[in-house]
Short mmCIF file of C-alpha atoms and ligand atoms in Angstrom, two decimals:
data_model
loop_
_atom_site.label_atom_id
_atom_site.label_comp_id
_atom_site.label_asym_id
_atom_site.label_seq_id
_atom_site.Cartn_x
_atom_site.Cartn_y
_atom_site.Cartn_z
CA UNK A 112 10.53 0.42 36.03
CA UNK A 113 8.27 -2.62 35.92
CA UNK A 114 7.64 -4.93 33.02
CA UNK A 115 5.79 -3.69 29.98
CA UNK A 116 2.74 -5.21 28.44
CA UNK A 117 1.13 -4.45 25.10
CA UNK A 118 -2.54 -4.99 24.34
CA UNK A 119 -3.62 -4.97 20.75
CA UNK A 120 -7.31 -4.45 20.05
CA UNK A 121 -8.53 -5.14 16.56
CA UNK A 122 -11.69 -3.07 16.15
CA UNK A 123 -13.76 -4.64 13.39
CA UNK A 124 -12.49 -8.10 14.28
CA UNK A 125 -14.96 -10.00 12.14
CA UNK A 126 -14.17 -8.05 8.97
CA UNK A 127 -12.24 -9.33 5.99
CA UNK A 128 -9.05 -7.38 6.57
CA UNK A 129 -8.83 -8.52 10.18
CA UNK A 130 -9.31 -12.15 9.28
CA UNK A 131 -7.12 -12.21 6.19
CA UNK A 132 -4.32 -9.88 7.20
CA UNK A 133 -4.19 -8.57 10.75
CA UNK A 134 -4.59 -11.71 12.86
CA UNK A 135 -2.31 -13.76 10.57
CA UNK A 136 0.31 -10.99 10.74
CA UNK A 137 0.11 -10.91 14.54
CA UNK A 138 0.52 -14.66 14.62
CA UNK A 139 3.52 -14.51 12.29
CA UNK A 140 5.14 -11.97 14.63
CA UNK A 141 4.41 -14.18 17.60
CA UNK A 142 5.73 -17.21 15.75
CA UNK A 143 9.05 -15.56 15.14
CA UNK A 144 9.26 -14.11 18.64
CA UNK A 145 8.81 -10.50 17.61
CA UNK A 146 5.95 -9.80 19.99
CA UNK A 147 6.80 -8.63 23.51
CA UNK A 148 6.74 -11.26 26.22
CA UNK A 149 3.57 -9.87 27.75
CA UNK A 150 0.88 -9.19 25.22
CA UNK A 151 -2.85 -9.65 24.85
CA UNK A 152 -4.95 -9.48 21.73
CA UNK A 153 -8.59 -8.44 21.74
CA UNK A 154 -11.06 -8.58 18.93
CA UNK A 155 -13.85 -6.00 19.12
CA UNK A 156 -16.95 -6.02 16.95
CA UNK A 157 -20.72 -5.76 17.18
CA UNK A 158 -21.74 -9.39 16.95
CA UNK A 159 -21.97 -11.40 20.13
CA UNK A 160 -19.29 -14.04 20.29
CA UNK A 161 -17.31 -15.92 22.92
CA UNK A 162 -13.51 -15.89 23.11
CA UNK A 163 -13.61 -19.45 21.83
CA UNK A 164 -15.67 -18.49 18.79
CA UNK A 165 -13.25 -15.72 17.91
CA UNK A 166 -10.36 -18.16 18.25
CA UNK A 167 -12.08 -20.57 15.87
CA UNK A 168 -12.52 -17.83 13.31
CA UNK A 169 -8.94 -16.64 13.61
CA UNK A 170 -7.47 -20.12 13.55
CA UNK A 171 -8.84 -20.70 10.06
CA UNK A 172 -6.54 -18.11 8.53
CA UNK A 173 -3.34 -18.75 10.51
CA UNK A 174 -0.44 -20.32 8.71
CA UNK A 175 3.15 -21.08 9.63
CA UNK A 176 6.32 -20.25 7.77
CA UNK A 177 7.27 -23.11 5.47
CA UNK A 178 10.61 -23.86 7.08
CA UNK A 179 9.35 -24.16 10.65
CA UNK A 180 6.23 -26.26 10.46
CA UNK A 181 7.39 -28.62 13.20
CA UNK A 182 5.99 -26.78 16.20
CA UNK A 183 3.27 -24.99 14.32
CA UNK A 184 0.15 -26.24 16.03
CA UNK A 185 1.71 -25.85 19.45
CA UNK A 186 2.53 -22.22 18.67
CA UNK A 187 -0.96 -21.65 17.32
CA UNK A 188 -2.53 -22.92 20.52
CA UNK A 189 -0.32 -20.66 22.59
CA UNK A 190 -1.19 -17.69 20.42
CA UNK A 191 -4.91 -18.35 20.40
CA UNK A 192 -4.97 -18.58 24.21
CA UNK A 193 -3.89 -14.96 24.26
CA UNK A 194 -6.74 -13.81 22.03
CA UNK A 195 -9.99 -12.57 23.56
CA UNK A 196 -13.19 -11.00 22.36
CA UNK A 197 -15.36 -8.11 23.42
CA UNK A 198 -18.60 -7.26 21.68
CA UNK A 199 -20.01 -3.78 21.58
CA UNK A 200 -21.39 -1.02 19.45
CA UNK A 201 -18.95 1.25 17.68
CA UNK A 202 -20.61 4.46 18.70
CA UNK A 203 -21.36 3.75 22.34
CA UNK A 204 -18.94 3.81 25.18
CA UNK A 205 -20.44 0.82 26.94
CA UNK A 206 -18.56 -1.85 25.03
CA UNK A 207 -15.33 0.09 25.26
CA UNK A 208 -15.80 0.48 29.05
CA UNK A 209 -16.06 -3.26 29.34
CA UNK A 210 -13.03 -3.67 27.10
CA UNK A 211 -11.13 -1.22 29.30
CA UNK A 212 -12.03 -3.22 32.38
CA UNK A 213 -10.78 -6.46 30.83
CA UNK A 214 -7.62 -4.85 29.52
CA UNK A 215 -6.87 -3.34 32.93
CA UNK A 216 -7.32 -6.75 34.52
CA UNK A 217 -4.82 -8.32 32.15
CA UNK A 218 -2.37 -5.49 32.56
CA UNK A 219 -2.29 -5.81 36.34
CA UNK A 220 1.14 -5.11 37.80
CA UNK A 221 2.70 -4.14 34.50
CA UNK A 222 3.26 -0.95 32.58
CA UNK A 223 0.45 -0.90 30.04
CA UNK A 224 0.60 0.12 26.39
CA UNK A 225 -2.37 -0.08 24.08
CA UNK A 226 -2.62 -0.36 20.35
CA UNK A 227 -5.98 -0.09 18.59
CA UNK A 228 -6.24 -1.23 15.01
CA UNK A 229 -9.27 0.38 13.34
CA UNK A 230 -10.25 -2.09 10.68
CA UNK A 231 -13.64 -0.52 10.11
CA UNK A 232 -15.53 1.50 7.49
CA UNK A 233 -14.57 5.16 7.36
CA UNK A 234 -18.01 6.46 8.32
CA UNK A 235 -17.51 5.13 11.86
CA UNK A 236 -13.84 6.08 12.38
CA UNK A 237 -14.58 9.12 14.43
CA UNK A 238 -17.30 7.42 16.52
CA UNK A 239 -14.89 4.67 17.45
CA UNK A 240 -12.01 6.97 18.22
CA UNK A 241 -14.31 9.09 20.36
CA UNK A 242 -15.60 6.11 22.33
CA UNK A 243 -12.31 4.27 22.51
CA UNK A 244 -10.17 7.24 23.41
CA UNK A 245 -12.40 8.33 26.26
CA UNK A 246 -12.88 4.95 27.80
CA UNK A 247 -9.74 3.08 26.90
CA UNK A 248 -7.09 5.73 27.31
CA UNK A 249 -4.37 5.30 29.86
CA UNK A 250 -3.49 7.56 32.74
CA UNK A 251 -0.73 9.86 31.55
CA UNK A 252 2.80 8.69 32.15
CA UNK A 253 1.98 4.99 32.20
CA UNK A 254 2.60 4.04 28.59
CA UNK A 255 1.36 4.78 25.11
CA UNK A 256 -2.00 4.47 23.38
CA UNK A 257 -1.80 4.36 19.60
CA UNK A 258 -4.38 4.02 16.85
CA UNK A 259 -3.64 2.45 13.51
CA UNK A 260 -6.12 3.72 10.93
CA UNK A 261 -6.73 2.30 7.49
CA UNK A 262 -7.69 4.27 4.44
CA UNK A 263 -9.89 5.69 3.00
CA UNK A 264 -8.84 8.90 4.73
CA UNK A 265 -11.70 10.88 3.22
CA UNK A 266 -12.68 11.24 -0.44
CA UNK A 267 -10.93 14.51 -1.25
CA UNK A 268 -8.95 17.33 0.33
CA UNK A 269 -11.94 18.68 2.18
CA UNK A 270 -13.27 15.48 3.73
CA UNK A 271 -9.76 14.31 4.54
CA UNK A 272 -9.05 17.59 6.33
CA UNK A 273 -12.28 17.20 8.24
CA UNK A 274 -11.37 13.67 9.28
CA UNK A 275 -7.94 14.81 10.43
CA UNK A 276 -9.48 17.60 12.49
CA UNK A 277 -12.02 15.25 14.06
CA UNK A 278 -9.38 12.68 14.96
CA UNK A 279 -7.23 15.39 16.47
CA UNK A 280 -10.05 16.36 18.80
CA UNK A 281 -9.39 13.10 20.59
CA UNK A 282 -5.84 12.14 19.67
CA UNK A 283 -2.44 13.72 19.27
CA UNK A 284 -0.91 13.40 15.79
CA UNK A 285 1.78 11.14 17.27
CA UNK A 286 -0.87 8.66 18.40
CA UNK A 287 -2.26 8.30 14.88
CA UNK A 288 -0.60 5.72 12.62
CA UNK A 289 -2.11 6.08 9.12
CA UNK A 290 -1.31 2.88 7.38
CA UNK A 291 -0.53 2.43 3.70
CA UNK A 292 0.37 -1.22 3.51
CA UNK A 293 2.37 -0.75 0.31
CA UNK A 294 5.01 0.99 2.41
CA UNK A 295 5.49 -2.25 4.32
CA UNK A 296 6.26 -4.28 1.21
CA UNK A 297 9.79 -5.58 0.98
CA UNK A 298 10.59 -4.09 -2.41
CA UNK A 299 9.21 -0.71 -1.47
CA UNK A 300 11.41 -0.73 1.64
CA UNK A 301 14.29 -1.64 -0.60
CA UNK A 302 13.74 1.30 -2.90
CA UNK A 303 15.60 3.65 -0.59
CA UNK A 304 18.39 1.14 -0.10
CA UNK A 305 18.77 0.79 -3.83
CA UNK A 306 18.85 4.54 -4.32
CA UNK A 307 20.96 5.66 -1.43
CA UNK A 308 23.45 2.88 -0.97
CA UNK A 309 24.46 2.20 -4.55
CA UNK A 310 26.77 4.72 -6.08
CA UNK A 311 26.00 3.54 -9.59
CA UNK A 312 22.39 4.71 -9.39
CA UNK A 313 22.88 7.98 -7.54
CA UNK A 314 24.15 10.12 -10.40
CA UNK A 315 21.52 8.71 -12.75
CA UNK A 316 18.54 9.56 -10.58
CA UNK A 317 17.28 12.68 -12.29
CA UNK A 318 15.91 14.21 -15.49
CA UNK A 319 19.42 14.13 -16.93
CA UNK A 320 19.30 10.35 -17.38
CA UNK A 321 15.76 9.21 -16.68
CA UNK A 322 13.25 9.60 -19.46
CA UNK A 323 10.16 8.45 -17.59
CA UNK A 324 9.08 6.47 -14.57
CA UNK A 325 6.15 4.05 -14.59
CA UNK A 326 4.19 2.87 -11.58
CA UNK A 327 2.02 -0.05 -12.51
CA UNK A 328 -0.56 -1.93 -10.47
CA UNK A 329 -2.81 -4.61 -11.87
CA UNK A 330 -5.06 -7.24 -10.39
CA UNK A 331 -6.55 -10.20 -12.19
CA UNK A 332 -9.79 -10.07 -10.21
CA UNK A 333 -12.59 -7.55 -10.01
CA UNK A 334 -14.25 -5.87 -7.08
CA UNK A 335 -16.34 -8.96 -6.35
CA UNK A 336 -17.92 -8.60 -2.94
CA UNK A 337 -16.54 -5.09 -2.38
CA UNK A 338 -18.60 -3.21 -4.96
CA UNK A 339 -20.48 -1.25 -2.32
CA UNK A 340 -17.28 0.23 -0.91
CA UNK A 341 -15.52 0.53 -4.22
CA UNK A 342 -18.25 2.40 -6.04
CA UNK A 343 -17.88 5.27 -3.61
CA UNK A 344 -14.16 5.56 -4.19
CA UNK A 345 -12.94 4.17 -7.51
CA UNK A 346 -9.45 3.09 -8.49
CA UNK A 347 -7.85 6.54 -8.31
CA UNK A 348 -8.64 6.83 -4.61
CA UNK A 349 -8.22 3.12 -3.92
CA UNK A 350 -4.74 2.68 -5.38
CA UNK A 351 -3.25 5.78 -7.01
CA UNK A 352 -3.67 8.54 -4.48
CA UNK A 353 -2.12 6.34 -1.80
CA UNK A 354 -0.17 3.21 -2.78
CA UNK A 355 1.30 4.42 -6.08
CA UNK A 356 1.81 8.00 -4.96
CA UNK A 357 3.64 6.85 -1.83
CA UNK A 358 6.00 4.80 -3.96
CA UNK A 359 6.48 7.77 -6.25
CA UNK A 360 7.37 10.00 -3.28
CA UNK A 361 10.00 7.53 -2.07
CA UNK A 362 11.33 7.21 -5.57
CA UNK A 363 11.62 10.92 -6.25
CA UNK A 364 12.36 12.54 -2.87
CA UNK A 365 15.70 14.21 -2.17
CA UNK A 366 18.15 12.48 0.16
CA UNK A 367 16.79 12.81 3.71
CA UNK A 368 19.01 14.19 6.45
CA UNK A 369 18.85 10.80 8.18
CA UNK A 370 16.71 7.69 8.30
CA UNK A 371 14.65 9.18 11.13
CA UNK A 372 10.92 9.19 10.43
CA UNK A 373 10.57 12.96 10.45
CA UNK A 374 13.50 13.45 8.11
CA UNK A 375 12.09 10.99 5.59
CA UNK A 376 8.57 12.33 5.84
CA UNK A 377 9.83 15.91 5.44
CA UNK A 378 11.38 14.94 2.12
CA UNK A 379 8.27 13.09 0.99
CA UNK A 380 6.08 16.10 1.74
CA UNK A 381 8.44 18.35 -0.18
CA UNK A 382 8.33 16.27 -3.31
CA UNK A 383 4.56 15.82 -3.10
CA UNK A 384 4.12 19.55 -2.75
CA UNK A 385 6.25 20.07 -5.87
CA UNK A 386 3.84 18.02 -7.92
CA UNK A 387 1.49 19.56 -10.43
CA UNK A 388 -2.22 19.10 -9.84
CA UNK A 389 -3.38 16.37 -12.15
CA UNK A 390 -5.39 17.56 -15.19
CA UNK A 391 -8.28 15.82 -16.86
CA UNK A 392 -6.43 15.55 -20.16
CA UNK A 393 -3.69 13.61 -18.39
CA UNK A 394 -6.06 10.93 -17.13
CA UNK A 395 -7.70 7.96 -18.81
CA UNK A 396 -10.41 6.06 -16.99
CA UNK A 397 -11.81 2.62 -17.69
CA UNK A 398 -14.31 0.15 -16.31
CA UNK A 399 -14.42 -3.59 -16.90
CA UNK A 400 -17.23 -5.22 -18.79
CA UNK A 401 -18.34 -8.83 -18.78
CA UNK A 402 -16.40 -11.28 -20.85
CA UNK A 403 -16.54 -14.96 -21.70
CA UNK A 404 -13.33 -16.87 -22.12
CA UNK A 405 -12.76 -20.59 -22.47
CA UNK A 406 -16.40 -21.25 -21.70
CA UNK A 407 -16.20 -19.31 -18.46
CA UNK A 408 -17.94 -16.02 -18.05
CA UNK A 409 -16.63 -13.13 -16.01
CA UNK A 410 -18.96 -10.42 -14.70
CA UNK A 411 -18.99 -6.75 -15.58
CA UNK A 412 -18.32 -4.28 -12.78
CA UNK A 413 -21.93 -3.10 -12.94
CA UNK A 414 -23.20 -6.67 -12.55
CA UNK A 415 -22.39 -6.39 -8.87
CA UNK A 416 -25.77 -5.98 -7.14
CA UNK A 417 -24.32 -3.29 -4.86
CA UNK A 418 -23.18 -1.19 -7.83
CA UNK A 419 -25.69 1.04 -9.70
CA UNK A 420 -26.25 -0.04 -13.32
CA UNK A 421 -25.19 3.32 -14.67
CA UNK A 422 -22.10 3.67 -12.48
CA UNK A 423 -19.20 5.56 -14.09
CA UNK A 424 -16.77 4.68 -11.30
CA UNK A 425 -13.39 3.80 -12.79
CA UNK A 426 -11.95 0.37 -12.10
CA UNK A 427 -8.96 1.33 -14.22
CA UNK A 428 -7.05 4.57 -14.58
CA UNK A 429 -3.86 5.78 -16.17
CA UNK A 430 -2.37 9.17 -15.41
CA UNK A 431 0.65 11.29 -16.26
CA UNK A 432 2.06 13.22 -13.31
CA UNK A 433 4.82 15.79 -13.13
CA UNK A 434 7.14 17.07 -10.46
CA UNK A 435 8.03 20.70 -10.97
CA UNK A 436 11.41 20.77 -9.31
CA UNK A 437 14.99 20.92 -10.51
CA UNK A 438 15.56 17.17 -10.38
CA UNK A 439 12.46 16.03 -12.25
CA UNK A 440 11.39 18.91 -14.46
CA UNK A 441 9.63 17.49 -17.54
CA UNK A 442 9.93 13.80 -16.63
CA UNK A 443 6.56 12.05 -16.93
CA UNK A 444 5.66 9.80 -14.02
CA UNK A 445 3.09 7.50 -15.54
CA UNK A 446 0.72 5.60 -13.32
CA UNK A 447 -1.54 2.77 -14.32
CA UNK A 448 -3.84 0.87 -11.98
CA UNK A 449 -6.62 -1.52 -12.74
CA UNK A 450 -8.80 -4.35 -11.56
CA UNK A 451 -9.96 -7.35 -13.59
CA UNK A 452 -6.91 -7.21 -15.86
CA UNK A 453 -4.95 -10.09 -17.34
CA UNK A 454 -2.47 -10.45 -14.50
CA UNK A 455 -1.69 -9.52 -10.90
CA UNK A 456 1.42 -7.39 -10.69
CA UNK A 457 2.85 -4.27 -9.10
CA UNK A 458 6.05 -2.76 -10.39
CA UNK A 459 8.13 0.33 -10.83
CA UNK A 460 9.78 0.80 -14.23
CA UNK A 461 12.46 3.35 -14.86
CA UNK A 462 13.19 4.01 -18.50
CA UNK A 463 16.48 5.73 -19.15
CA UNK A 464 17.26 8.11 -21.96
CA UNK A 465 18.80 6.98 -25.21
CA UNK A 466 22.54 6.85 -25.45
CA UNK A 467 23.53 10.05 -27.26
CA UNK A 468 25.30 9.37 -30.54
CA UNK A 469 25.06 5.63 -29.97
CA UNK A 470 27.71 3.95 -32.12
CA UNK A 471 25.59 0.83 -32.40
CA UNK A 472 22.30 2.34 -33.56
CA UNK A 473 22.28 0.29 -36.74
CA UNK A 474 22.90 -2.97 -34.91
CA UNK A 475 19.88 -3.04 -32.70
CA UNK A 476 17.28 -3.67 -35.31
CA UNK A 477 14.70 -1.11 -36.27
CA UNK A 478 13.26 -0.67 -32.81
CA UNK A 479 15.36 1.99 -31.14
CA UNK A 480 13.47 1.67 -27.85
CA UNK A 481 15.05 -1.74 -27.43
CA UNK A 482 18.31 0.04 -26.94
CA UNK A 483 17.31 2.05 -23.86
CA UNK A 484 18.15 0.79 -20.42
CA UNK A 485 15.28 -0.02 -18.11
CA UNK A 486 15.38 -0.73 -14.39
CA UNK A 487 12.46 -2.72 -13.04
CA UNK A 488 11.51 -3.24 -9.42
CA UNK A 489 8.85 -5.88 -9.25
CA UNK A 490 7.02 -5.36 -5.98
CA UNK A 491 4.84 -8.44 -6.43
CA UNK A 492 4.46 -11.25 -7.14
CA UNK A 493 7.91 -12.89 -7.36
CA UNK A 494 9.84 -9.94 -6.00
CA UNK A 495 12.70 -8.99 -8.27
CA UNK A 496 14.96 -6.21 -9.43
CA UNK A 497 16.35 -6.32 -12.93
CA UNK A 498 18.17 -4.04 -15.26
CA UNK A 499 17.92 -4.23 -19.01
CA UNK A 500 21.23 -3.72 -20.70
CA UNK A 501 22.43 -4.01 -24.26
CA UNK A 502 25.00 -6.60 -25.09
CA UNK A 503 26.53 -8.21 -28.12
CA UNK A 504 25.09 -11.48 -29.29
CA UNK A 505 28.06 -13.86 -29.22
CA UNK A 506 29.41 -14.73 -32.63
CA UNK A 507 31.45 -13.29 -35.43
CA UNK A 508 28.82 -10.81 -36.52
CA UNK A 509 27.91 -7.66 -34.65
CA UNK A 510 24.35 -7.79 -33.48
CA UNK A 511 23.06 -6.30 -30.27
CA UNK A 512 20.55 -7.77 -27.93
CA UNK A 513 18.77 -6.56 -24.83
CA UNK A 514 19.38 -8.77 -21.76
CA UNK A 515 18.44 -8.63 -18.12
CA UNK A 516 20.73 -8.50 -15.11
CA UNK A 517 18.50 -10.24 -12.63
CA UNK A 518 18.07 -10.25 -8.90
CA UNK A 519 15.27 -12.68 -8.23
CA UNK A 520 14.50 -12.80 -4.54
CA UNK A 521 13.39 -16.43 -4.59
CA UNK A 522 16.78 -17.45 -5.98
CA UNK A 523 18.89 -15.12 -3.90
CA UNK A 524 17.17 -15.59 -0.55
CA UNK A 525 15.86 -18.90 0.68
CA UNK A 526 13.35 -17.36 3.02
CA UNK A 527 9.78 -16.26 2.91
CA UNK A 528 9.17 -12.55 2.68
CA UNK A 529 7.09 -11.22 5.57
CA UNK A 530 3.72 -9.74 4.81
CA UNK A 531 3.59 -5.94 4.79
CA UNK A 532 1.25 -5.95 7.78
CA UNK A 533 3.82 -7.75 9.92
CA UNK A 534 6.38 -5.02 9.50
CA UNK A 535 3.84 -2.25 9.98
CA UNK A 536 2.32 -3.73 13.13
CA UNK A 537 5.75 -4.22 14.59
CA UNK A 538 6.75 -0.66 13.73
CA UNK A 539 3.59 0.71 15.32
CA UNK A 540 4.36 -1.19 18.54
CA UNK A 541 7.89 0.14 18.51
CA UNK A 542 6.73 3.69 17.83
CA UNK A 543 8.57 3.76 14.50
CA UNK A 544 6.64 6.18 12.26
CA UNK A 545 8.82 6.04 9.16
CA UNK A 546 6.34 3.96 7.17
CA UNK A 547 3.18 5.75 8.30
CA UNK A 548 1.61 8.78 6.65
CA UNK A 549 1.84 12.13 8.37
CA UNK A 550 -1.16 14.46 8.05
CA UNK A 551 0.69 17.01 5.89
CA UNK A 552 1.68 14.21 3.48
CA UNK A 553 -1.94 13.26 3.24
CA UNK A 554 -2.97 16.85 2.52
CA UNK A 555 -0.33 17.12 -0.20
CA UNK A 556 -1.44 13.83 -1.74
CA UNK A 557 -5.09 14.91 -1.88
CA UNK A 558 -4.15 18.28 -3.36
CA UNK A 559 -2.76 16.52 -6.45
CA UNK A 560 -5.85 14.40 -7.11
CA UNK A 561 -8.82 16.34 -5.75
CA UNK A 562 -9.43 18.72 -8.69
CA UNK A 563 -9.43 15.95 -11.29
CA UNK A 564 -11.59 13.67 -9.17
CA UNK A 565 -14.09 16.46 -8.81
CA UNK A 566 -14.11 17.14 -12.55
CA UNK A 567 -14.45 13.46 -13.43
CA UNK A 568 -17.41 13.19 -11.11
CA UNK A 569 -19.11 16.46 -11.99
CA UNK A 570 -18.90 15.71 -15.69
CA UNK A 571 -19.68 12.03 -15.15
CA UNK A 572 -16.87 11.20 -17.58
CA UNK A 573 -17.72 7.87 -19.18
CA UNK A 574 -15.03 5.27 -18.57
CA UNK A 575 -13.68 3.32 -21.55
CA UNK A 576 -14.98 -0.22 -21.22
CA UNK A 577 -12.46 -3.07 -21.30
CA UNK A 578 -13.12 -6.79 -21.15
CA UNK A 579 -12.56 -8.56 -17.83
CA UNK A 580 -9.13 -10.22 -18.03
CA UNK A 581 -7.78 -7.95 -20.77
CA UNK A 582 -4.87 -5.51 -20.71
CA UNK A 583 -7.15 -2.54 -20.11
CA UNK A 584 -8.33 0.35 -22.28
CA UNK A 585 -6.28 1.38 -25.29
CA UNK A 586 -6.60 4.97 -24.08
CA UNK A 587 -3.72 4.22 -21.72
CA UNK A 588 -1.43 3.73 -24.72
CA UNK A 589 -2.47 7.02 -26.28
CA UNK A 590 -1.85 8.79 -23.00
CA UNK A 591 1.70 7.39 -22.82
CA UNK A 592 2.23 8.11 -26.51
CA UNK A 593 1.41 11.78 -25.88
CA UNK A 594 4.68 11.82 -23.95
CA UNK A 595 6.50 9.66 -26.44
CA UNK A 596 6.50 6.78 -24.01
CA UNK A 597 5.61 3.11 -24.25
CA UNK A 598 4.42 1.14 -21.25
CA UNK A 599 7.23 -1.19 -20.28
CA UNK A 600 4.94 -4.01 -19.18
CA UNK A 601 3.54 -4.46 -22.68
CA UNK A 602 6.26 -5.82 -24.84
C1 LIG B 13 -6.06 -2.21 -0.97
C2 LIG B 13 -7.16 -1.88 -1.94
O1 LIG B 13 -5.59 -1.05 -0.36
O2 LIG B 13 -5.01 -2.86 -1.66
C3 LIG B 13 -7.62 -3.11 -2.67
O3 LIG B 13 -8.24 -1.28 -1.24
C4 LIG B 13 -6.46 -3.86 -3.29
O4 LIG B 13 -8.58 -2.77 -3.66
C5 LIG B 13 -5.35 -4.07 -2.28
O5 LIG B 13 -6.94 -5.10 -3.77
C6 LIG B 13 -4.12 -4.64 -2.93
O6 LIG B 13 -3.20 -5.01 -1.95
P1 LIG B 13 -2.16 -6.18 -2.23
O7 LIG B 13 -1.23 -6.11 -1.07
O8 LIG B 13 -2.94 -7.45 -2.30
O9 LIG B 13 -1.51 -5.85 -3.52
#
């Protein structure tokens, strides 16, 4: 057995995701010595560029961890020296042949492994995989070739199935790493730890004690610059069908047989397949309109020149989902996702049932909801887990108050939390598939959302307009109220 080498090719190297996320994540891994000793990074894109030019572009987005700035620039130089560039078309084999030649040269004398990161628009996925897999695949037995692919994986069940079939013409399922970067976030990773290694939560994790679960995503900026992509997909496909649904699956799945990828993914598929198809009456859609605040004006979604003036694409949606199994029967899982809202936040809120026959009803004030326990996992920003409990206000009287038991990551851990892409890239190199989406999971996820997406689009359901920077359409409150629920993030 000789020494191994890993080459990572970022296809779509000049795109936003590559510059903002992938190269910085690779550097962070290098910085903390997580990359193998022998590695090479290639950028691949259409524009002509020298290695040096690519390095200049990459270097602008590299940063070092706060606590280790001392040798930062030295490390950056070392990293950049291992980055190279190859230009070529996405649908022709020529560029990939040349890439193959250069990769082979660098791999000389070592056991080669190749990772391709497809950071490209979905309409050219298959072209690239076809070209890259024919020209840049390795002789069998010498190592692995893996492809990380980014969503969107189609627009509905049908197109997603088609994409899967096309990819499988060139690749084995085990070579395909479908990324959902929310699965690489620290708090999402911690969800299973919280559930399965804390006895206090285990017995509570069901319809017997949980009244509803809320999955909330909000951003305080619009689709600026991405309107062209976004208008084709909308918030339900952009955030709900993947990021929020993946979190829901981890939240609600049964205990897996082990922590092995297949065991976890088997449980996720099961819970996804137990979910009811979403109905139109359980969805509220919204779209942001222009707004002026403090002398500053914020654009409407349709002001984007790449978005049609009469677009009905939702930039906000709220939905009530149900899992028809023994554990979750009747528990609403409420999702809410929106752009151009008042804040940037992602969180999971678990609202527990009321205490039956609560002795202290009269002491909580008039608002009985105050008295229910709520567990919050704040995924971002300022990662935290907190539990709302009721306690007595100190003093001679008897008045109850709701207080938080807090675990704030910034207080508890004096270290920076790695970016999701760092963990996922590392896992892909190590062949760890736990945090990647299997094709049957994807099918199950689309099955839940496809009918409602179709109906929304066929009927051109008009989204409720909400001002840029607001808390979103009031329709979301009515939806929750239908299930006797109040959104926990609006207090
Ligand atoms: C992406 C969506 O998957 O996730 C974007 O396409 C969204 O629209 C982004 O902005 C949010 O990711 P994060 O990690 O910044 O919360």
